[in-house]
Amino acid sequence: MEMKPHFLRREFLPREVPSISLALLLAAVLLLNALLYLYLNKFYNSLGRAETDPNLCPFGHFKLGAVKNCSPWLSCEAINREVRKLKCVGEGAVKKVFLSEWKEKKVVLSQLTNSELKEDFLHGLKMLKALQSKHVVRLLGYCEQQFTILTEYHPLGSLRGLNETLHIPKYKGMNTWHRRLMLAIDYVSIIRYLHSSPLGTLVMCDSNDLDKVLSQYLLTSDFHVLVNDLDALPLVNRSAGRLVKCGHWELRGEFVAPEQRWPYGEDVPFEDDLMPPYDEKTDIWKIPDVSNFFLGHVEGSDIVRLHLFDIHAACKKKDPAERPSAQEVLDTYRKVLTLLIREAAMPGTREML
């Protein structure tokens, strides 16, 4: 009888210790999941719809930097009087772009350079006014009579310089699969916004090669993506039987979608009138190529590509109707981000359990 307590102590205590360890491990997993949920919730809110952006002002107004009050868009008179050009920083087929100054703040002044393309310029201005949101560069003012547009300045420039920026010592800490995937999510969020915009379904037509696509978007100082050039943004209206064509010339190459290429072979000369129109699924075809640029060749990027393989294969379906919507692509990107962050936060947890 005297040995019984000793027997119980030897037999049962070792079994209680693993139970306590398991309970502590489960508690740690639950805590990490809670922290991960809070982090991702904050992240997704940062990608939320334009209406939740505290920096947005009522239509026809703007604010810059830490300024609390909204100001009306600058008029022709205000632009001529208060904006000072500093230097030309770019020129395209439609407009010339100047780094400028307004009330000691850097801004961007864009001016029409080719009068034959004034309709494109005015269309871009119309889109810029109507689509103001956290996805679109901020409009500060305009002058239709002088074909002038004033927008917010972003010193990191277009996405064409992304890799060079990430090699600057100041930004090397951003050069991770996680940050790069977040940029890809920003990009797909913009495509989703354009496909379900307040104006209807809009197609990003200035996208015939990767370099052209990247030139249409800006990288902000806090590492988000904004669409900057909206000159070529036609409207799809299926109920009215209205589709689009991106230009009146032949498009070539694997980057553009199959339905954007001349379908009648080399023996038949291209004629714009014979070219069939298409819809917004051309934007979906290009997502894998643009995302591949975003992901780069950093540690972990190949794992991200592996997780995105199925959705990217669906984006490359020859039949546009079989491709996913931008919303479906965005949902998949977010799920992959959640999964990979969870695995990075809790490596080996599954094996331990």
CSV table of N, CA, C and O in Angstrom, one decimal, residues 203-260:
chain,number,residue,atom,x,y,z
A,203,VAL,N,-11.3,48.9,-70.1
A,203,VAL,CA,-10.1,48.0,-70.5
A,203,VAL,C,-8.9,48.9,-70.6
A,203,VAL,O,-8.9,50.0,-71.1
A,204,MET,N,-7.8,48.4,-70.0
A,204,MET,CA,-6.5,49.1,-70.0
A,204,MET,C,-5.8,48.8,-71.3
A,204,MET,O,-5.1,47.8,-71.5
A,205,CYS,N,-6.1,49.7,-72.3
A,205,CYS,CA,-5.6,49.4,-73.7
A,205,CYS,C,-4.1,49.7,-73.9
A,205,CYS,O,-3.5,49.2,-74.8
A,206,ASP,N,-3.5,50.6,-73.1
A,206,ASP,CA,-2.1,51.0,-73.3
A,206,ASP,C,-1.3,49.9,-72.7
A,206,ASP,O,-0.5,50.2,-71.7
A,207,SER,N,-1.3,48.7,-73.2
A,207,SER,CA,-0.7,47.5,-72.6
A,207,SER,C,-0.3,46.5,-73.6
A,207,SER,O,-0.5,45.3,-73.4
A,208,ASN,N,0.4,46.9,-74.6
A,208,ASN,CA,0.8,46.0,-75.7
A,208,ASN,C,2.1,45.2,-75.4
A,208,ASN,O,2.4,44.3,-76.1
A,209,ASP,N,2.8,45.7,-74.5
A,209,ASP,CA,4.0,45.0,-74.0
A,209,ASP,C,4.3,45.3,-72.6
A,209,ASP,O,3.7,46.3,-72.0
A,210,LEU,N,5.2,44.6,-71.9
A,210,LEU,CA,5.4,44.7,-70.5
A,210,LEU,C,5.9,46.1,-70.2
A,210,LEU,O,5.4,46.7,-69.2
A,211,ASP,N,6.9,46.6,-70.9
A,211,ASP,CA,7.4,47.9,-70.7
A,211,ASP,C,6.3,49.0,-70.7
A,211,ASP,O,6.3,49.9,-69.9
A,212,LYS,N,5.4,48.9,-71.7
A,212,LYS,CA,4.3,49.9,-71.8
A,212,LYS,C,3.4,49.8,-70.6
A,212,LYS,O,3.0,50.8,-70.1
A,213,VAL,N,3.1,48.6,-70.2
A,213,VAL,CA,2.2,48.4,-69.0
A,213,VAL,C,2.9,49.1,-67.8
A,213,VAL,O,2.2,49.9,-67.1
A,214,LEU,N,4.1,48.8,-67.5
A,214,LEU,CA,4.8,49.3,-66.3
A,214,LEU,C,4.9,50.8,-66.4
A,214,LEU,O,4.9,51.5,-65.3
A,215,SER,N,5.0,51.4,-67.5
A,215,SER,CA,5.0,52.9,-67.6
A,215,SER,C,3.7,53.6,-67.3
A,215,SER,O,3.7,54.8,-67.0
A,216,GLN,N,2.6,52.8,-67.2
A,216,GLN,CA,1.3,53.4,-66.9
A,216,GLN,C,1.1,53.5,-65.4
A,216,GLN,O,0.1,54.1,-65.0
A,217,TYR,N,2.0,52.9,-64.6
A,217,TYR,CA,1.7,52.8,-63.2
A,217,TYR,C,2.9,53.5,-62.4
A,217,TYR,O,4.0,53.5,-62.8
A,218,LEU,N,2.6,54.0,-61.2
A,218,LEU,CA,3.5,54.7,-60.4
A,218,LEU,C,3.8,53.9,-59.1
A,218,LEU,O,2.9,53.2,-58.6
A,219,LEU,N,5.0,54.0,-58.6
A,219,LEU,CA,5.3,53.4,-57.3
A,219,LEU,C,5.4,54.5,-56.2
A,219,LEU,O,6.1,55.4,-56.4
A,220,THR,N,4.6,54.4,-55.2
A,220,THR,CA,4.5,55.4,-54.2
A,220,THR,C,5.6,55.2,-53.2
A,220,THR,O,6.2,54.1,-53.1
A,221,SER,N,5.9,56.2,-52.4
A,221,SER,CA,7.0,56.2,-51.4
A,221,SER,C,6.7,55.1,-50.3
A,221,SER,O,7.7,54.6,-49.7
A,222,ASP,N,5.5,54.8,-50.1
A,222,ASP,CA,5.2,53.8,-49.1
A,222,ASP,C,4.9,52.4,-49.8
A,222,ASP,O,4.3,51.5,-49.2
A,223,PHE,N,5.4,52.3,-51.0
A,223,PHE,CA,5.4,51.0,-51.7
A,223,PHE,C,4.0,50.5,-52.0
A,223,PHE,O,3.6,49.4,-51.6
A,224,HIS,N,3.2,51.3,-52.7
A,224,HIS,CA,1.9,50.9,-53.3
A,224,HIS,C,2.0,51.3,-54.7
A,224,HIS,O,2.8,52.0,-55.2
A,225,VAL,N,1.0,50.8,-55.5
A,225,VAL,CA,0.9,51.0,-56.9
A,225,VAL,C,-0.3,51.9,-57.2
A,225,VAL,O,-1.4,51.6,-56.7
A,226,LEU,N,-0.1,52.9,-58.1
A,226,LEU,CA,-1.2,53.7,-58.6
A,226,LEU,C,-1.2,53.7,-60.1
A,226,LEU,O,-0.1,53.7,-60.7
A,227,VAL,N,-2.4,53.7,-60.7
A,227,VAL,CA,-2.4,53.9,-62.1
A,227,VAL,C,-2.3,55.4,-62.4
A,227,VAL,O,-3.0,56.2,-61.8
A,228,ASN,N,-1.5,55.7,-63.5
A,228,ASN,CA,-1.2,57.1,-63.7
A,228,ASN,C,-1.7,57.6,-65.1
A,228,ASN,O,-2.1,58.7,-65.2
A,229,ASP,N,-1.7,56.7,-66.1
A,229,ASP,CA,-2.1,57.1,-67.4
A,229,ASP,C,-3.4,56.4,-67.8
A,229,ASP,O,-3.4,55.2,-68.0
A,230,LEU,N,-4.4,57.3,-68.1
A,230,LEU,CA,-5.7,56.7,-68.4
A,230,LEU,C,-6.2,57.2,-69.8
A,230,LEU,O,-7.4,57.3,-70.0
A,231,ASP,N,-5.2,57.5,-70.7
A,231,ASP,CA,-5.6,58.0,-72.0
A,231,ASP,C,-6.3,57.0,-72.8
A,231,ASP,O,-7.2,57.4,-73.7
A,232,ALA,N,-6.0,55.7,-72.7
A,232,ALA,CA,-6.6,54.7,-73.5
A,232,ALA,C,-7.3,53.7,-72.7
A,232,ALA,O,-6.8,52.7,-72.2
A,233,LEU,N,-8.6,54.1,-72.4
A,233,LEU,CA,-9.4,53.3,-71.4
A,233,LEU,C,-10.8,53.2,-71.9
A,233,LEU,O,-11.7,53.8,-71.4
A,234,PRO,N,-11.0,52.4,-73.0
A,234,PRO,CA,-12.4,52.3,-73.6
A,234,PRO,C,-13.3,51.5,-72.7
A,234,PRO,O,-12.9,50.7,-71.8
A,235,LEU,N,-14.6,51.6,-73.0
A,235,LEU,CA,-15.7,51.0,-72.2
A,235,LEU,C,-16.3,49.8,-72.9
A,235,LEU,O,-16.6,49.9,-74.1
A,236,VAL,N,-16.4,48.7,-72.1
A,236,VAL,CA,-17.1,47.5,-72.6
A,236,VAL,C,-18.5,47.6,-72.1
A,236,VAL,O,-18.8,47.8,-70.9
A,237,ASN,N,-19.5,47.4,-72.9
A,237,ASN,CA,-20.9,47.3,-72.5
A,237,ASN,C,-21.6,46.2,-73.2
A,237,ASN,O,-22.1,46.3,-74.3
A,238,ARG,N,-21.5,45.0,-72.6
A,238,ARG,CA,-22.1,43.8,-73.2
A,238,ARG,C,-23.6,43.9,-73.5
A,238,ARG,O,-24.0,43.4,-74.5
A,239,SER,N,-24.3,44.5,-72.6
A,239,SER,CA,-25.8,44.5,-72.8
A,239,SER,C,-26.1,45.3,-74.0
A,239,SER,O,-27.1,45.1,-74.7
A,240,ALA,N,-25.2,46.3,-74.4
A,240,ALA,CA,-25.5,47.1,-75.6
A,240,ALA,C,-24.7,46.5,-76.8
A,240,ALA,O,-24.7,47.1,-77.9
A,241,GLY,N,-24.0,45.4,-76.6
A,241,GLY,CA,-23.2,44.8,-77.6
A,241,GLY,C,-21.9,45.6,-78.0
A,241,GLY,O,-21.4,45.5,-79.1
A,242,ARG,N,-21.4,46.3,-77.0
A,242,ARG,CA,-20.3,47.2,-77.2
A,242,ARG,C,-19.0,46.6,-76.7
A,242,ARG,O,-18.8,46.4,-75.5
A,243,LEU,N,-18.1,46.2,-77.6
A,243,LEU,CA,-16.8,45.7,-77.3
A,243,LEU,C,-15.7,46.7,-77.7
A,243,LEU,O,-16.1,47.8,-78.1
A,244,VAL,N,-14.5,46.4,-77.6
A,244,VAL,CA,-13.4,47.4,-77.8
A,244,VAL,C,-12.3,46.8,-78.7
A,244,VAL,O,-12.2,45.6,-78.9
A,245,LYS,N,-11.6,47.7,-79.3
A,245,LYS,CA,-10.3,47.4,-80.0
A,245,LYS,C,-9.3,48.4,-79.5
A,245,LYS,O,-9.5,49.6,-79.5
A,246,CYS,N,-8.1,47.9,-79.1
A,246,CYS,CA,-7.0,48.7,-78.6
A,246,CYS,C,-6.2,49.2,-79.7
A,246,CYS,O,-5.1,48.7,-80.1
A,247,GLY,N,-6.6,50.3,-80.4
A,247,GLY,CA,-5.9,50.9,-81.5
A,247,GLY,C,-6.5,50.4,-82.8
A,247,GLY,O,-7.3,49.5,-82.9
A,248,HIS,N,-6.0,51.0,-83.9
A,248,HIS,CA,-6.4,50.7,-85.2
A,248,HIS,C,-5.3,50.1,-86.1
A,248,HIS,O,-5.3,50.3,-87.3
A,249,TRP,N,-4.4,49.4,-85.4
A,249,TRP,CA,-3.3,48.8,-86.1
A,249,TRP,C,-3.1,47.4,-85.6
A,249,TRP,O,-3.7,47.0,-84.6
A,250,GLU,N,-2.3,46.6,-86.3
A,250,GLU,CA,-2.1,45.2,-86.0
A,250,GLU,C,-1.3,45.1,-84.7
A,250,GLU,O,-0.2,45.7,-84.6
A,251,LEU,N,-1.7,44.2,-83.8
A,251,LEU,CA,-0.9,43.9,-82.6
A,251,LEU,C,-0.3,42.6,-82.7
A,251,LEU,O,-0.9,41.6,-83.2
A,252,ARG,N,1.0,42.5,-82.3
A,252,ARG,CA,1.7,41.2,-82.4
A,252,ARG,C,2.3,40.8,-81.1
A,252,ARG,O,2.5,41.7,-80.2
A,253,GLY,N,2.8,39.6,-81.0
A,253,GLY,CA,3.5,39.2,-79.8
A,253,GLY,C,2.7,38.4,-78.9
A,253,GLY,O,1.5,38.4,-78.8
A,254,GLU,N,3.4,37.6,-78.0
A,254,GLU,CA,2.7,36.7,-77.0
A,254,GLU,C,2.2,37.5,-75.9
A,254,GLU,O,1.4,37.0,-75.1
A,255,PHE,N,2.6,38.7,-75.6
A,255,PHE,CA,2.2,39.5,-74.5
A,255,PHE,C,0.7,39.9,-74.6
A,255,PHE,O,-0.1,39.8,-73.7
A,256,VAL,N,0.3,40.3,-75.8
A,256,VAL,CA,-1.1,40.6,-76.0
A,256,VAL,C,-1.9,39.3,-76.1
A,256,VAL,O,-1.4,38.3,-76.5
A,257,ALA,N,-3.2,39.4,-75.8
A,257,ALA,CA,-4.1,38.3,-75.8
A,257,ALA,C,-4.3,37.7,-77.2
A,257,ALA,O,-4.3,38.5,-78.1
A,258,PRO,N,-4.6,36.4,-77.3
A,258,PRO,CA,-4.8,35.9,-78.7
A,258,PRO,C,-5.9,36.6,-79.4
A,258,PRO,O,-5.8,36.8,-80.7
A,259,GLU,N,-7.0,37.0,-78.8
A,259,GLU,CA,-8.1,37.7,-79.5
A,259,GLU,C,-7.7,39.1,-80.0
A,259,GLU,O,-8.4,39.7,-80.7
A,260,GLN,N,-6.5,39.6,-79.5
A,260,GLN,CA,-6.1,40.9,-80.0
A,260,GLN,C,-5.2,40.8,-81.2
A,260,GLN,O,-4.8,41.8,-81.8
